[in-house]
Amino acid sequence: MSQQNVGSLDVEAIRAEYPILEREFDGTPLVYLDNAATTHTPEPVVEAMSDYYRTSNSNVHRGIHQLSQEASIAYEDAHDRVADFIGASGEREEIVFTKNTTESENLLAYSWGLNELGPDDEVVLTEMEHHASLVTWQQIAKRTGASVKYIEVDETGRLDMEHARECITDDTALVSVVHVSNTLGTVNPVAELADLAHDHGAYIFVDGAQAVPTRPVDVEAIDADFYAFSGHKMAGPTGIGVLYGKKKLLEEMEPYLYGGGMIRKVTFEDSTWGDLPWKFEPGTPPIAEAVGLHAAVDYLEELGMERVRAHEEELAAYAYDRLAEEGDVEIYGPEPGAERGGLVSFNLEGVHAHDLASIMNDHAVAIRAGDHCTQPLHDKLGVAASARASFYVYNTHEEVDALVEALDDARQLFA
Ligand code: PMP
């Protein structure tokens, strides 16, 4: 098996665009398997941002001077590019730039949730939600009197769809579901859940933080009402995230933050709001980051999102199988295949996940250990923490081998 071409991506050529992957620690080359937390940034993205700072840096909102015009156009274009990437036909009006997925979820919760929810309403989450959704809706529910329900995760790591049908009722105001679980790797049937929500007159929000970077996503095919993701997990910069919302719904929503750049008319008594999406983007926005996100989308589309998905699935399957062969490794989430994204969470018998991550670090293998912002799910799994290896377009089979080989050291030291 070729170690360089995984799926049909030319991994060697891809790696050449990421100087950070050349780093070594005490002579050992870095093996970066923490991509579900943050991916690295390829040269075309770094270049686009540097170029923006070198040539067009200015504030947006259509200043009269040339640089401001250029910055405004670049910023606006980035919205259109993202809309196109995720199949939002309403273009820039449906794409709100935020700081990250977490802020996108808070925007929805504060803007729509606080105003629309009441004691008779239910918000349906799943047991595998990231704290970004779970904590946010818990708090909004407390403030509005709404209640929160959780669709159960079954023993295979998938959503119990029978339970979903019981949970989603005419009392449901919103279903909030993670598209690809950052802990279990499960790819959830979001289109089916959207249908269920809509059948009961509810909206659906999809947390796509792990999905948009790793597979083709079409928000209109899913029929998501709202959808969120982060730039830094998709070869883009930190500091920028996206909230997609159907135009009609965003139009009806109140702003979440107030200030300059989002208004139409201000008097001493009152103010009115500007057009979408600017109504939700007050103050100086992440302009260079938007330029970087635009470049990241170009970069990913050039690789081909179907190929990215195939690469993710193949590496996850390889890692899953190699870890499963070990006998003393417990793996969480579905078996490899179309229902598993490119990450594997696991525990090595007798070794705390943090100790394991620390031993891995001695081998220059970067993995994550902890609850991955899914504490209640870990409680359900009966563990306080897990180790997580997550893959991106530049990872290879050899890097998975390095992960598996380092397990021996952990056994010797701790087990
Ligand atoms: N949802 C999921 C599924 C995630 O994996 C993450 C990041 N771990 C988030 C939300 C939050 O993303 P961010 O930190 O970029 O806001």
Coordinates of C-alpha atoms and ligand atoms in Angstrom, one line a residue:
M1 CA 0.0 0.0 0.0
S2 CA 1.3 3.4 -0.9
Q3 CA 2.1 5.4 2.3
Q4 CA 1.9 8.7 0.4
N5 CA -1.4 8.5 -1.5
V6 CA -4.2 8.0 0.9
G7 CA -7.6 7.8 -0.8
S8 CA -6.8 9.8 -4.0
L9 CA -5.0 12.7 -2.4
D10 CA -1.4 13.3 -3.2
V11 CA -0.3 13.6 0.4
E12 CA 3.3 14.2 -0.3
A13 CA 2.5 17.2 -2.4
I14 CA 0.0 18.4 0.2
R15 CA 2.6 18.1 3.0
A16 CA 5.0 20.3 1.1
E17 CA 2.5 23.2 1.6
Y18 CA 2.7 22.9 5.4
P19 CA 6.1 24.0 6.8
I20 CA 5.0 23.3 10.3
L21 CA 4.9 19.6 9.5
E22 CA 8.7 19.7 9.0
R23 CA 9.2 20.4 12.7
E24 CA 11.1 17.9 14.8
F25 CA 11.2 17.4 18.5
D26 CA 14.6 16.1 19.7
G27 CA 15.2 14.8 16.3
T28 CA 11.8 13.0 16.0
P29 CA 9.5 14.4 13.3
L30 CA 6.2 15.8 14.4
V31 CA 3.2 13.5 13.9
Y32 CA 0.2 15.8 14.2
L33 CA -3.0 14.0 15.0
D34 CA -4.9 16.7 16.8
N35 CA -6.8 18.0 13.8
A36 CA -10.2 17.9 15.3
A37 CA -9.0 20.6 17.7
T38 CA -7.2 22.7 15.0
T39 CA -5.8 22.0 11.6
H40 CA -2.7 23.5 10.2
T41 CA -2.6 26.3 7.6
P42 CA -1.2 25.7 4.1
E43 CA 1.0 28.2 2.3
P44 CA -1.8 29.5 0.0
V45 CA -3.8 30.5 3.0
V46 CA -0.9 32.1 4.9
E47 CA 0.1 33.8 1.6
A48 CA -3.4 35.2 1.0
M49 CA -3.5 36.7 4.5
S50 CA 0.0 38.1 4.3
D51 CA -0.8 39.5 0.9
Y52 CA -3.9 41.2 2.3
Y53 CA -1.9 42.8 5.1
R54 CA 0.9 43.8 2.7
T55 CA -1.3 45.3 0.0
S56 CA -4.9 46.0 1.0
N57 CA -5.1 46.3 4.8
S58 CA -7.8 48.8 5.8
N59 CA -11.1 48.8 7.5
V60 CA -14.3 47.7 5.8
H61 CA -17.8 49.1 5.6
R62 CA -17.1 50.7 2.3
G63 CA -14.8 53.7 3.1
I64 CA -14.4 56.0 0.2
H65 CA -10.6 55.5 -0.2
Q66 CA -9.2 52.8 -2.4
L67 CA -7.8 50.5 0.3
S68 CA -11.1 50.4 2.2
Q69 CA -12.9 49.6 -1.1
E70 CA -10.5 46.7 -1.6
A71 CA -10.8 45.4 1.9
S72 CA -14.6 45.7 1.7
I73 CA -14.8 43.8 -1.5
A74 CA -12.4 41.1 -0.2
Y75 CA -14.5 40.8 3.0
E76 CA -17.8 40.6 1.1
D77 CA -16.5 38.2 -1.4
A78 CA -15.4 35.8 1.4
H79 CA -19.1 35.6 2.4
D80 CA -20.1 34.7 -1.1
R81 CA -17.4 32.1 -1.4
V82 CA -18.4 30.4 1.8
A83 CA -22.1 30.5 0.8
D84 CA -21.2 28.7 -2.5
F85 CA -19.0 26.2 -0.6
I86 CA -21.9 25.0 1.6
G87 CA -24.7 25.3 -1.0
A88 CA -26.4 28.4 0.5
S89 CA -28.3 30.0 -2.4
G90 CA -29.0 33.1 -0.5
E91 CA -25.3 33.9 -0.8
R92 CA -23.8 36.5 1.5
E93 CA -27.0 37.4 3.2
E94 CA -27.2 33.9 4.7
I95 CA -23.6 33.8 5.9
V96 CA -22.7 35.6 9.2
F97 CA -19.0 35.7 10.2
T98 CA -18.4 35.1 13.9
K99 CA -15.3 34.3 15.9
N100 CA -15.9 30.5 15.9
T101 CA -18.5 27.8 16.1
T102 CA -19.1 28.6 19.7
E103 CA -19.9 32.2 19.0
S104 CA -22.2 31.1 16.2
E105 CA -24.1 29.0 18.6
N106 CA -24.3 31.7 21.1
L107 CA -25.5 34.2 18.5
L108 CA -28.4 31.9 17.7
A109 CA -29.1 31.2 21.3
Y110 CA -29.1 34.8 22.4
S111 CA -30.7 36.3 19.3
W112 CA -33.4 33.6 18.5
G113 CA -33.5 31.5 21.7
L114 CA -33.8 34.3 24.3
N115 CA -36.5 36.0 22.3
E116 CA -38.5 33.0 21.1
L117 CA -38.3 30.3 23.7
G118 CA -40.7 30.0 26.7
P119 CA -41.8 27.6 29.3
D120 CA -43.9 25.5 26.9
D121 CA -41.0 24.9 24.5
E122 CA -38.5 22.1 24.3
V123 CA -35.0 22.1 22.9
V124 CA -33.9 18.7 21.7
L125 CA -30.2 18.0 21.8
T126 CA -28.3 14.7 21.6
E127 CA -26.1 13.1 24.2
M128 CA -23.1 13.6 22.0
E129 CA -23.4 17.4 21.7
H130 CA -20.3 19.5 22.2
H131 CA -20.4 21.8 25.2
A132 CA -20.7 24.7 22.8
S133 CA -24.3 23.6 22.2
L134 CA -25.0 21.7 25.4
V135 CA -24.0 24.4 27.8
T136 CA -25.4 27.2 25.7
W137 CA -28.9 25.7 25.4
Q138 CA -28.9 24.6 29.0
Q139 CA -28.3 28.3 30.1
I140 CA -30.8 29.7 27.6
A141 CA -33.4 27.1 28.8
K142 CA -32.8 28.3 32.4
R143 CA -33.4 31.8 31.4
T144 CA -36.5 31.2 29.3
G145 CA -38.1 28.4 31.3
A146 CA -37.8 26.0 28.2
S147 CA -36.8 22.5 28.8
V148 CA -33.9 20.5 27.3
K149 CA -34.2 16.8 26.1
Y150 CA -31.4 14.6 24.9
I151 CA -31.7 12.0 22.1
E152 CA -29.8 8.9 23.4
V153 CA -26.7 7.5 21.9
D154 CA -26.8 3.7 21.6
E155 CA -24.1 1.2 22.4
T156 CA -22.7 1.5 18.8
G157 CA -22.2 5.2 19.2
R158 CA -25.0 6.1 16.9
L159 CA -28.1 8.2 17.7
D160 CA -31.1 6.1 18.7
M161 CA -33.5 7.3 16.0
E162 CA -36.5 5.6 17.6
H163 CA -35.7 7.8 20.7
A164 CA -35.3 10.8 18.4
R165 CA -38.8 10.2 17.1
E166 CA -40.1 10.1 20.7
C167 CA -38.2 13.2 21.7
I168 CA -39.1 15.5 18.8
T169 CA -42.8 16.4 19.2
D170 CA -45.0 19.4 18.6
D171 CA -43.5 21.0 21.8
T172 CA -40.1 21.0 20.2
A173 CA -38.9 24.5 19.2
L174 CA -35.4 23.6 18.1
V175 CA -33.4 20.5 17.4
S176 CA -29.6 21.0 17.9
V177 CA -27.5 18.2 16.6
V178 CA -23.8 17.8 15.9
H179 CA -23.2 16.7 12.3
V180 CA -20.0 14.7 13.0
S181 CA -19.3 14.0 16.6
N182 CA -15.9 15.3 17.8
T183 CA -15.7 12.4 20.3
L184 CA -17.3 9.4 18.7
G185 CA -16.6 10.3 15.1
T186 CA -20.3 9.4 14.3
V187 CA -21.7 11.0 11.2
N188 CA -25.3 11.8 12.2
P189 CA -28.4 11.6 9.9
V190 CA -28.9 15.3 9.9
A191 CA -31.2 15.4 6.9
E192 CA -33.5 12.9 8.5
L193 CA -33.5 14.8 11.8
A194 CA -34.2 18.0 9.8
D195 CA -37.3 16.3 8.3
L196 CA -38.4 15.2 11.8
A197 CA -37.9 18.7 13.2
H198 CA -39.8 20.3 10.4
D199 CA -42.7 17.8 10.5
H200 CA -43.3 19.1 14.0
G201 CA -42.8 22.8 13.1
A202 CA -39.4 23.0 14.8
Y203 CA -36.2 24.5 13.5
I204 CA -32.9 22.5 13.3
F205 CA -29.4 23.8 14.1
V206 CA -26.5 21.7 13.0
D207 CA -23.1 22.0 14.5
G208 CA -20.8 21.3 11.5
A209 CA -17.5 22.1 13.2
Q210 CA -16.2 18.6 12.3
A211 CA -18.2 18.1 9.1
V212 CA -17.5 21.1 6.9
P213 CA -13.7 20.6 7.0
T214 CA -13.9 16.9 6.2
R215 CA -16.8 16.2 3.7
P216 CA -19.0 17.9 1.2
V217 CA -21.8 19.8 3.0
D218 CA -24.9 21.2 1.4
V219 CA -27.0 23.0 3.9
E220 CA -30.0 23.1 1.5
A221 CA -29.8 19.4 0.8
I222 CA -29.9 18.9 4.6
D223 CA -32.6 21.5 4.9
A224 CA -30.8 22.9 7.9
D225 CA -32.3 26.1 9.3
F226 CA -29.0 27.1 10.9
Y227 CA -25.5 25.6 10.5
A228 CA -22.2 26.5 12.1
F229 CA -18.5 25.8 11.7
S230 CA -15.0 27.3 12.4
G231 CA -12.2 28.4 10.0
H232 CA -9.4 27.0 12.1
K233 CA -10.6 23.4 11.7
M234 CA -10.6 23.6 7.9
A235 CA -7.1 24.7 6.9
G236 CA -8.1 28.3 7.6
P237 CA -7.2 30.8 10.3
T238 CA -8.3 31.1 13.9
G239 CA -10.6 34.0 14.8
I240 CA -13.3 33.3 12.2
G241 CA -16.4 31.1 12.3
V242 CA -19.6 31.0 10.3
L243 CA -23.3 30.9 11.2
Y244 CA -25.4 30.0 8.2
G245 CA -29.1 30.8 8.6
K246 CA -32.0 30.7 6.1
K247 CA -32.5 34.3 5.0
K248 CA -36.0 34.6 6.2
L249 CA -35.1 33.4 9.7
L250 CA -32.1 35.7 9.9
E251 CA -34.2 38.6 8.8
E252 CA -36.7 38.0 11.6
M253 CA -34.0 37.7 14.3
E254 CA -32.8 40.5 16.5
P255 CA -29.1 41.4 16.5
Y256 CA -27.0 39.7 19.2
L257 CA -24.4 42.4 19.5
Y258 CA -24.8 46.1 18.9
G259 CA -22.6 48.8 17.6
G260 CA -21.2 50.4 14.5
G261 CA -21.4 48.8 11.1
M262 CA -24.7 47.0 11.7
I263 CA -27.1 49.9 11.7
R264 CA -29.3 51.7 9.2
K265 CA -30.4 54.7 11.1
V266 CA -29.5 55.9 14.6
T267 CA -31.2 58.7 16.5
F268 CA -30.8 59.6 20.2
E269 CA -34.0 57.7 20.8
D270 CA -33.6 54.5 18.8
S271 CA -31.9 52.6 16.0
T272 CA -32.7 50.4 13.0
W273 CA -30.6 47.6 11.6
G274 CA -28.7 47.3 8.4
D275 CA -29.0 44.5 5.8
L276 CA -28.0 40.9 6.2
P277 CA -25.5 39.7 7.2
W278 CA -24.0 43.0 8.5
K279 CA -26.8 43.3 11.0
F280 CA -25.1 40.5 12.9
E281 CA -21.5 41.7 12.4
P282 CA -21.0 44.9 14.4
G283 CA -17.6 46.5 14.9
T284 CA -14.4 45.8 12.9
P285 CA -14.8 42.2 11.7
P286 CA -12.1 39.6 11.2
I287 CA -11.1 40.9 7.7
A288 CA -7.7 39.2 7.2
E289 CA -9.3 36.0 8.6
A290 CA -12.1 36.2 6.1
V291 CA -9.5 36.5 3.4
G292 CA -7.8 33.4 4.9
L293 CA -11.1 31.5 5.0
H294 CA -11.8 32.3 1.4
A295 CA -8.3 31.0 0.5
A296 CA -9.0 27.9 2.6
V297 CA -12.2 27.2 0.8
D298 CA -10.4 27.6 -2.6
Y299 CA -7.7 25.2 -1.3
L300 CA -10.2 22.6 -0.1
E301 CA -12.3 22.7 -3.3
E302 CA -9.2 22.3 -5.3
L303 CA -8.3 19.1 -3.4
G304 CA -12.0 18.0 -3.8
M305 CA -14.2 17.5 -0.8
E306 CA -15.1 14.0 -1.9
R307 CA -11.4 13.1 -1.9
V308 CA -11.0 14.7 1.5
R309 CA -13.8 12.6 2.8
A310 CA -12.3 9.4 1.3
H311 CA -9.0 10.2 2.8
E312 CA -10.5 10.8 6.3
E313 CA -12.5 7.6 6.1
E314 CA -9.5 5.5 5.0
L315 CA -7.2 6.8 7.7
A316 CA -9.8 6.5 10.4
A317 CA -10.5 2.9 9.3
Y318 CA -6.8 2.1 9.3
A319 CA -6.3 3.6 12.8
Y320 CA -9.4 1.9 14.1
D321 CA -8.3 -1.5 12.8
R322 CA -4.7 -1.1 14.1
L323 CA -5.9 0.0 17.5
A324 CA -8.5 -2.8 17.7
E325 CA -5.8 -5.4 17.0
E326 CA -4.1 -4.3 20.2
G327 CA -6.5 -6.1 22.4
D328 CA -6.1 -3.7 25.4
V329 CA -7.5 -0.7 23.6
E330 CA -11.1 0.4 24.0
I331 CA -12.4 2.4 21.0
Y332 CA -15.5 4.6 21.2
G333 CA -18.0 5.2 18.4
P334 CA -19.1 3.3 15.3
E335 CA -17.0 0.9 13.3
P336 CA -15.2 2.3 10.2
G337 CA -17.3 3.3 7.2
A338 CA -19.6 6.0 6.0
E339 CA -20.9 6.6 9.5
R340 CA -17.5 7.5 11.0
G341 CA -15.5 10.6 10.3
G342 CA -11.8 11.0 10.5
L343 CA -11.1 10.6 14.2
V344 CA -10.7 7.8 16.7
S345 CA -11.2 8.2 20.5
F346 CA -9.9 5.4 22.7
N347 CA -8.4 4.4 26.0
L348 CA -5.5 2.1 26.7
E349 CA -6.3 -0.3 29.6
G350 CA -4.7 0.8 32.8
V351 CA -3.3 4.1 31.5
H352 CA -5.0 7.5 32.0
A353 CA -5.6 9.3 28.7
H354 CA -3.5 12.3 29.9
D355 CA -0.6 10.0 30.7
L356 CA -1.0 8.4 27.3
A357 CA -0.9 11.8 25.6
S358 CA 2.2 12.7 27.5
I359 CA 4.0 9.6 26.4
M360 CA 2.8 10.2 22.9
N361 CA 4.3 13.7 23.1
D362 CA 7.7 12.1 24.0
H363 CA 7.4 10.4 20.6
A364 CA 6.5 13.7 19.0
V365 CA 3.0 12.4 18.4
A366 CA 0.4 15.1 19.1
I367 CA -2.9 13.7 20.2
R368 CA -5.6 15.1 22.5
A369 CA -6.6 13.8 25.9
G370 CA -9.6 14.8 28.0
D371 CA -13.3 14.9 27.7
H372 CA -13.2 16.8 24.3
C373 CA -15.9 19.1 25.6
T374 CA -18.4 16.2 25.9
Q375 CA -18.3 15.5 29.6
P376 CA -21.9 14.1 29.9
L377 CA -21.1 11.7 27.0
H378 CA -17.9 10.6 28.8
D379 CA -20.0 10.0 31.9
K380 CA -22.2 7.8 29.8
L381 CA -19.3 5.9 28.4
G382 CA -18.1 5.4 32.0
V383 CA -14.8 7.1 31.6
A384 CA -13.5 10.5 32.8
A385 CA -11.4 11.0 29.7
S386 CA -10.3 9.5 26.4
A387 CA -7.4 9.9 24.0
R388 CA -8.3 11.1 20.5
A389 CA -6.3 10.9 17.3
S390 CA -7.8 13.0 14.5
F391 CA -6.7 13.2 10.9
Y392 CA -6.5 15.7 8.1
V393 CA -5.5 15.9 4.5
Y394 CA -1.7 15.7 5.3
N395 CA -1.7 12.6 7.5
T396 CA -0.3 9.3 6.4
H397 CA -0.6 5.6 7.4
E398 CA 3.0 5.8 8.8
E399 CA 1.8 8.5 11.3
V400 CA -0.9 6.1 12.5
D401 CA 1.8 3.4 12.8
A402 CA 3.8 5.9 15.0
L403 CA 0.8 6.3 17.2
V404 CA 0.2 2.6 17.6
E405 CA 3.9 1.9 18.2
A406 CA 4.1 4.5 21.0
L407 CA 1.5 2.5 22.9
D408 CA 4.1 0.1 24.0
D409 CA 6.0 2.7 25.9
A410 CA 2.8 3.6 27.8
R411 CA 2.2 0.0 28.7
Q412 CA 5.7 -0.4 30.0
L413 CA 5.5 2.7 32.1
F414 CA 2.0 2.6 33.4
A415 CA 0.2 -0.7 32.9
Ligands
PMP1 N1 -18.6 21.7 18.0 C1 -17.8 20.7 17.7 C2 -18.3 19.4 17.2 C3 -16.4 20.8 17.9 O1 -15.6 19.8 17.6 C4 -15.9 22.1 18.3 C5 -14.4 22.2 18.6 N2 -13.8 21.2 19.4 C6 -16.8 23.1 18.6 C7 -18.1 22.9 18.4 C8 -16.3 24.4 19.1 O2 -15.5 25.0 18.1 P1 -14.7 26.4 18.4 O3 -13.8 26.1 19.5 O4 -14.0 26.7 17.1 O5 -15.8 27.4 18.7

